[in-house]
Amino acid sequence: MAKDPVRVLVTGAAGQIGYALLPMIARGIMLGPEQPVILHMLDIPPAADALNGVKMELVDAAFPLLKGVVATTDAAEACAGVNIAVMVGGFPRKEGMERKDVMSKNVSIYKFQASALESNAAPNCKVLVVANPANTNALILKEFAPSISEKNITCMTRLDHNRALGQISERLNCPVSDVKNVIIWGNHSSTQYPDVSHATVKTSSGEKPVSDLVKDNEWLKGEFIKTVQQRGAAIIKARKLSSALSAASSACDHIRNWVLGTPENTWVSMGVYSNGSYEIPAGLMYSFPVTSRNGEWTIVQGLAIDEFSRKKMDLTAEELKEEKALAYSCLS
Ligand code: NAD
Ligand code: LMR
């Protein structure tokens, strides 16, 4: 029997991530090749014509899984009955703007959209925040959508996770699909800690630790970390635009593994509401290694943390504490 369609909201749908993400969802890359979808697209009034153009293209592409498209600048209409919400819309930092001004704009956007989701989304709606500052936007959304379970509000560090897999694969000249269990700890920012202490690579003689194969701790603790931390900025420098296809693909990976599960003995990185695991202060939206079963993620427990990792994990937690304080100061 055909499955009922899942309603997927994409905010900022007329932007460049939206343009890459919407066809991926409509092709089944996010929820699988058997799952029909109805796309809900939200943008702001100045982008209404562009949004309508994207809607026309979605119709023209005749995606077999696409059962409907809602394109609107009204948040309540966009959120009506959605099962999954991918929050890509936000206020970008512009030249000469202070950090606090950008934060203040995004706090008010995420406060408003939290209420729209709270009042209109389907029960058990799963939320992924992509727009920067992603962790703190997600925290504000959680604060102002109290009836949405905190387990259902996440932010995206999967792009950083995938970047780390990509760097190891390039260094070892092995397929990226053979590398697993890297971890992104903390903030989706340059303080994030990409950690390969527990990562492995599939070889003809079984799975081997990344560190045994790379055999260069100086690179793993230096250039590798820096490259992943700075990759977003490097893309902006090269493209004069921020990453879009890799961000869209990673958003699909995030939701697919959350909803359909992570492979056996494999974890992924997700920004989730900290419960104090690994001595990260509870109440921060922090990226952890997680597995997922039956649509519910769990933080991987019991990983050994050495002194080098501890310092880096705490440093990015400190930045998140500061961002949280700044965001809350914008509310008063
Ligand atoms: P973009 O400027 O091309 O598109 C953003 C869209 O959001 C625009 O169409 C804009 O009109 C819309 N928008 C603005 N305010 C809105 C609101 N209140 N409601 C709905 N829509 C609104 O930007 P992009 O390249 O698509 O990037 C989107 C966001 O994703 C940025 O914040 C970017 O920094 C972030 N990003 C995050 C990651 C990550 O890994 N977490 C990776 C790449 C980009
Ligand atoms: C990225 O990691 O590519 C983006 O978050 C960069 C940005 O500032 O949009």
Coordinates of C-alpha atoms and ligand atoms in Angstrom, one line a residue:
M1 CA 0.0 0.0 0.0
A2 CA 1.3 3.5 -0.9
K3 CA 2.6 5.4 2.2
D4 CA 0.9 8.7 3.3
P5 CA 3.0 11.7 2.2
V6 CA 5.3 13.3 4.8
R7 CA 5.1 17.1 5.0
V8 CA 8.5 18.7 5.0
L9 CA 9.0 22.4 5.7
V10 CA 12.0 24.3 4.3
T11 CA 12.4 27.9 5.4
G12 CA 14.6 30.2 3.4
A13 CA 13.4 28.1 0.5
A14 CA 14.2 30.8 -2.2
G15 CA 17.9 30.9 -1.1
Q16 CA 20.8 28.9 -2.4
I17 CA 20.7 26.0 0.1
G18 CA 16.9 25.8 -0.5
Y19 CA 17.5 25.5 -4.3
A20 CA 19.8 22.5 -3.8
L21 CA 17.8 20.9 -1.0
L22 CA 14.3 20.9 -2.4
P23 CA 15.0 18.6 -5.4
M24 CA 16.9 16.3 -3.1
I25 CA 13.9 15.9 -0.8
A26 CA 11.6 15.5 -3.8
R27 CA 13.8 12.7 -5.2
G28 CA 13.7 10.7 -2.0
I29 CA 17.3 11.4 -0.8
M30 CA 16.1 12.6 2.6
L31 CA 13.4 10.1 3.4
G32 CA 14.0 7.2 1.0
P33 CA 12.8 6.2 -2.4
E34 CA 9.4 4.9 -1.3
Q35 CA 8.3 7.9 0.7
P36 CA 6.0 10.5 -0.9
V37 CA 6.4 14.1 0.3
I38 CA 4.6 17.4 0.3
L39 CA 7.0 20.3 0.3
H40 CA 6.2 23.4 2.4
M41 CA 8.3 26.4 1.4
L42 CA 8.6 29.6 3.4
D43 CA 10.5 32.8 2.6
I44 CA 10.1 36.5 3.2
P45 CA 8.0 38.8 1.0
P46 CA 10.9 40.3 -0.9
A47 CA 11.7 36.8 -2.1
A48 CA 8.1 35.9 -3.0
D49 CA 8.7 36.0 -6.8
A50 CA 11.8 33.8 -6.5
L51 CA 9.9 31.4 -4.3
N52 CA 7.2 31.1 -6.9
G53 CA 9.8 30.4 -9.5
V54 CA 11.2 27.6 -7.4
K55 CA 7.7 26.2 -7.1
M56 CA 7.3 26.3 -10.9
E57 CA 10.5 24.4 -11.3
L58 CA 9.5 21.7 -8.8
V59 CA 6.3 21.2 -10.8
D60 CA 8.2 21.2 -14.1
A61 CA 10.6 18.5 -12.8
A62 CA 7.7 16.1 -12.4
F63 CA 9.2 14.3 -9.4
P64 CA 7.1 11.1 -8.9
L65 CA 7.4 11.3 -5.1
L66 CA 6.3 14.9 -4.9
K67 CA 2.6 15.1 -4.0
G68 CA 2.2 18.8 -3.4
V69 CA 3.9 22.1 -2.9
V70 CA 2.9 24.9 -0.6
A71 CA 4.9 28.2 -1.3
T72 CA 4.1 31.0 1.1
T73 CA 5.4 34.0 3.0
D74 CA 3.0 33.3 5.9
A75 CA 4.7 31.3 8.7
A76 CA 1.5 29.8 10.1
E77 CA 0.5 28.5 6.6
A78 CA 4.0 27.2 6.0
C79 CA 4.1 25.3 9.3
A80 CA 0.6 23.8 9.0
G81 CA 0.7 20.0 9.6
V82 CA 4.5 19.7 8.9
N83 CA 6.2 16.5 10.2
I84 CA 9.7 17.7 9.5
A85 CA 11.0 21.3 9.6
V86 CA 14.3 22.3 8.1
M87 CA 15.1 25.8 9.2
V88 CA 17.4 27.4 6.6
G89 CA 16.1 31.0 6.6
G90 CA 17.8 33.5 8.7
F91 CA 19.5 36.9 8.8
P92 CA 23.0 36.9 7.4
R93 CA 25.8 39.0 8.8
K94 CA 26.4 42.0 6.6
E95 CA 29.4 44.3 6.4
G96 CA 29.8 46.5 9.4
M97 CA 27.3 44.7 11.6
E98 CA 28.1 43.9 15.1
R99 CA 27.7 40.3 16.3
K100 CA 25.0 41.4 18.7
D101 CA 22.9 43.0 15.9
V102 CA 23.0 39.8 13.8
M103 CA 22.1 37.7 16.9
S104 CA 19.3 40.0 17.8
K105 CA 17.7 39.7 14.3
N106 CA 18.0 35.9 14.4
V107 CA 16.7 35.7 17.9
S108 CA 13.5 37.5 16.9
I109 CA 13.2 35.3 13.7
Y110 CA 13.6 32.1 15.7
K111 CA 11.3 33.2 18.5
F112 CA 8.5 34.0 16.0
Q113 CA 9.0 30.8 13.9
A114 CA 9.1 28.7 17.1
S115 CA 5.6 29.9 17.9
A116 CA 4.4 29.3 14.4
L117 CA 5.7 25.7 14.6
E118 CA 4.3 25.2 18.1
S119 CA 0.8 26.3 17.0
N120 CA 0.7 24.7 13.6
A121 CA 3.1 21.7 13.1
A122 CA 2.0 18.1 13.4
P123 CA 2.6 16.5 16.8
N124 CA 6.1 15.0 17.1
C125 CA 7.4 17.3 14.3
K126 CA 11.2 16.9 14.0
V127 CA 13.2 20.1 13.6
L128 CA 16.6 20.7 12.1
V129 CA 18.1 24.2 12.3
V130 CA 20.7 24.9 9.6
A131 CA 20.8 28.8 9.6
N132 CA 23.6 30.3 11.5
P133 CA 24.3 30.7 14.4
A134 CA 22.7 27.2 14.1
N135 CA 23.2 26.0 17.7
T136 CA 21.9 29.1 19.3
N137 CA 19.0 29.6 16.8
A138 CA 18.0 26.0 17.8
L139 CA 18.2 26.9 21.5
I140 CA 15.9 29.9 21.0
L141 CA 13.5 27.8 19.0
K142 CA 13.4 25.2 21.8
E143 CA 12.8 28.0 24.3
F144 CA 9.8 29.4 22.5
A145 CA 8.2 26.1 21.4
P146 CA 7.9 24.4 24.8
S147 CA 5.4 21.9 23.6
I148 CA 7.8 20.4 21.1
S149 CA 9.9 17.8 22.9
E150 CA 13.6 18.9 23.3
K151 CA 14.5 15.6 21.7
N152 CA 12.9 16.9 18.5
I153 CA 14.9 20.1 18.1
T154 CA 18.4 19.7 16.7
C155 CA 21.0 21.7 14.7
M156 CA 23.3 20.8 11.9
T157 CA 26.9 19.8 12.4
R158 CA 26.6 16.9 9.9
L159 CA 28.3 19.0 7.2
D160 CA 31.3 19.4 9.5
H161 CA 31.2 15.6 10.2
N162 CA 31.1 14.9 6.5
R163 CA 33.9 17.3 5.9
A164 CA 36.0 15.4 8.5
L165 CA 35.3 12.1 6.7
G166 CA 36.3 13.8 3.4
Q167 CA 39.6 15.0 4.7
I168 CA 40.6 11.6 6.1
S169 CA 39.5 9.9 2.9
E170 CA 41.7 12.4 0.8
R171 CA 44.7 11.9 3.1
L172 CA 44.5 8.1 3.0
N173 CA 43.3 8.0 -0.6
C174 CA 40.5 5.6 0.4
P175 CA 36.8 5.7 -0.4
V176 CA 35.0 8.1 2.0
S177 CA 32.4 5.4 2.6
D178 CA 35.2 3.3 4.3
V179 CA 35.8 6.0 7.0
K180 CA 33.5 6.2 10.0
N181 CA 33.0 7.4 13.6
V182 CA 34.6 10.8 13.4
I183 CA 33.0 13.2 15.9
I184 CA 32.2 16.9 15.8
W185 CA 32.0 18.2 19.3
G186 CA 30.3 21.6 20.1
N187 CA 29.5 24.6 18.0
H188 CA 29.0 24.8 14.3
S189 CA 31.7 27.5 14.2
S190 CA 35.5 27.7 14.1
T191 CA 35.7 26.5 17.7
Q192 CA 34.2 23.1 16.9
Y193 CA 36.4 20.1 17.7
P194 CA 36.6 17.6 14.9
D195 CA 37.9 14.5 16.8
V196 CA 39.2 11.3 15.1
S197 CA 40.3 9.5 18.3
H198 CA 37.6 6.8 17.8
A199 CA 37.4 6.9 14.0
T200 CA 38.2 3.9 11.9
V201 CA 38.8 2.9 8.3
K202 CA 37.7 -0.3 6.6
T203 CA 40.7 -2.1 5.2
S204 CA 41.2 -5.6 3.6
S205 CA 42.4 -6.8 7.1
G206 CA 39.5 -5.3 9.1
E207 CA 38.7 -1.9 10.6
K208 CA 41.8 0.0 11.7
P209 CA 42.0 3.2 13.8
V210 CA 42.5 6.3 11.7
S211 CA 45.5 7.3 13.8
D212 CA 47.3 4.0 13.0
L213 CA 46.8 4.5 9.3
V214 CA 47.6 8.2 9.1
K215 CA 50.6 7.8 11.4
D216 CA 51.0 11.6 11.8
N217 CA 49.6 12.9 15.0
E218 CA 50.9 16.4 14.3
W219 CA 48.7 16.6 11.2
L220 CA 45.7 15.0 13.0
K221 CA 46.0 17.4 16.0
G222 CA 46.9 20.5 13.8
E223 CA 46.2 20.9 10.2
F224 CA 43.3 18.4 10.0
I225 CA 41.4 20.1 12.8
K226 CA 42.0 23.6 11.4
T227 CA 41.0 22.6 7.8
V228 CA 37.6 21.2 9.1
Q229 CA 37.1 24.2 11.4
Q230 CA 37.8 26.7 8.6
R231 CA 36.2 24.8 5.7
G232 CA 33.1 27.0 5.6
A233 CA 35.2 30.1 5.3
A234 CA 37.4 28.5 2.6
I235 CA 34.3 27.7 0.5
I236 CA 33.0 31.3 0.9
K237 CA 36.4 32.6 -0.2
A238 CA 36.4 30.3 -3.2
R239 CA 32.8 30.6 -4.3
K240 CA 32.0 34.1 -2.9
L241 CA 28.9 32.3 -1.5
S242 CA 28.6 29.9 1.4
S243 CA 28.4 26.1 0.9
A244 CA 25.1 25.0 -0.5
L245 CA 25.2 21.6 -2.2
S246 CA 27.2 20.0 0.6
A247 CA 25.0 21.8 3.2
A248 CA 21.8 20.5 1.5
S249 CA 23.2 17.0 1.1
S250 CA 24.3 16.9 4.8
A251 CA 20.8 18.1 5.9
C252 CA 19.4 15.1 4.0
D253 CA 21.9 12.8 5.8
H254 CA 21.0 14.3 9.2
I255 CA 17.2 13.8 8.8
R256 CA 17.6 10.4 7.0
N257 CA 19.8 8.9 9.8
W258 CA 17.5 10.4 12.5
V259 CA 14.3 9.1 11.0
L260 CA 15.5 5.8 9.4
G261 CA 18.3 5.0 11.8
T262 CA 22.1 4.9 11.8
P263 CA 24.0 1.9 10.4
E264 CA 25.2 -0.8 12.8
N265 CA 28.3 0.3 14.9
T266 CA 28.2 3.7 13.3
W267 CA 27.5 7.1 14.8
V268 CA 27.0 10.5 13.3
S269 CA 27.3 14.0 14.7
M270 CA 24.2 16.1 15.6
G271 CA 23.7 19.3 17.5
V272 CA 21.3 18.3 20.4
Y273 CA 20.2 19.6 23.7
S274 CA 22.9 18.6 26.2
N275 CA 21.9 16.4 29.1
G276 CA 25.3 16.8 30.8
S277 CA 26.9 13.9 28.9
Y278 CA 30.7 14.1 28.8
E279 CA 30.5 16.9 31.4
I280 CA 29.2 19.4 28.8
P281 CA 26.9 21.8 30.7
A282 CA 23.2 20.7 30.4
G283 CA 21.1 23.3 28.5
L284 CA 23.5 24.0 25.7
M285 CA 22.7 23.0 22.1
Y286 CA 26.0 21.0 21.6
S287 CA 27.2 18.6 18.9
F288 CA 27.7 15.0 20.1
P289 CA 28.2 11.6 18.6
V290 CA 24.7 10.0 18.3
T291 CA 23.1 6.8 17.1
S292 CA 19.4 6.7 16.1
R293 CA 16.8 3.9 16.3
N294 CA 13.0 4.2 15.6
G295 CA 13.3 7.9 15.0
E296 CA 15.0 8.7 18.4
W297 CA 18.6 9.7 18.8
T298 CA 20.8 8.7 21.7
I299 CA 24.2 10.2 22.7
V300 CA 26.9 7.6 22.4
Q301 CA 28.2 7.0 26.0
G302 CA 31.5 5.8 27.5
L303 CA 34.0 7.1 24.9
A304 CA 37.4 7.8 26.5
I305 CA 38.3 11.5 26.5
D306 CA 42.0 12.4 26.8
E307 CA 43.3 15.7 28.0
F308 CA 43.8 17.2 24.5
S309 CA 40.1 16.4 23.6
R310 CA 38.8 17.7 27.0
K311 CA 40.4 21.1 26.5
K312 CA 38.9 21.4 23.0
M313 CA 35.5 20.2 24.0
D314 CA 35.4 22.7 26.9
L315 CA 36.6 25.6 24.7
T316 CA 33.7 25.2 22.2
A317 CA 31.3 24.8 25.2
E318 CA 32.5 28.1 26.5
E319 CA 31.8 29.8 23.2
L320 CA 28.3 28.3 23.2
K321 CA 27.7 29.6 26.8
E322 CA 28.7 33.1 25.6
E323 CA 26.4 32.9 22.5
K324 CA 23.6 31.7 24.8
A325 CA 24.1 34.7 27.1
L326 CA 24.2 37.1 24.1
A327 CA 21.0 35.6 22.7
Y328 CA 19.2 35.9 26.0
S329 CA 20.4 39.5 26.4
C330 CA 18.7 40.2 23.0
L331 CA 15.4 38.9 24.5
S332 CA 15.3 41.5 27.3
Ligands
NAD1 P1 20.7 32.5 1.3 O1 20.9 34.0 1.7 O2 21.0 32.1 -0.1 O3 19.2 32.1 1.6 C1 18.6 32.5 2.8 C2 17.1 32.6 2.5 O4 16.5 32.8 3.8 C3 16.8 33.8 1.6 O5 16.0 33.4 0.5 C4 16.1 34.8 2.6 O6 15.1 35.6 1.9 C5 15.4 33.8 3.5 N1 15.0 34.4 4.8 C6 15.6 35.4 5.5 N2 14.9 35.6 6.6 C7 13.9 34.7 6.6 C8 12.8 34.5 7.5 N3 12.6 35.2 8.6 N4 11.9 33.5 7.2 C9 12.1 32.7 6.1 N5 13.1 32.9 5.2 C10 14.0 33.9 5.5 O7 21.6 31.7 2.3 P2 22.0 30.2 2.2 O8 23.3 30.1 1.5 O9 20.9 29.4 1.7 O10 22.3 29.8 3.7 C11 21.2 29.8 4.7 C12 21.8 29.7 6.1 O11 22.4 28.5 6.3 C13 22.8 30.8 6.4 O12 22.5 31.2 7.8 C14 24.1 30.1 6.4 O13 25.1 30.7 7.2 C15 23.7 28.8 7.0 N6 24.6 27.6 6.7 C16 24.7 26.7 7.7 C17 25.4 25.5 7.5 C18 25.6 24.5 8.6 O14 26.4 23.6 8.4 N7 24.8 24.6 9.7 C19 26.1 25.4 6.3 C20 26.0 26.3 5.3 C21 25.2 27.5 5.5
LMR2 C1 29.5 26.5 6.4 O1 29.9 25.8 7.4 O2 29.8 26.3 5.3 C2 28.7 27.7 6.8 O3 28.1 27.6 8.1 C3 29.5 29.0 6.6 C4 28.6 30.2 6.7 O4 29.1 31.1 7.4 O5 27.5 30.3 6.1

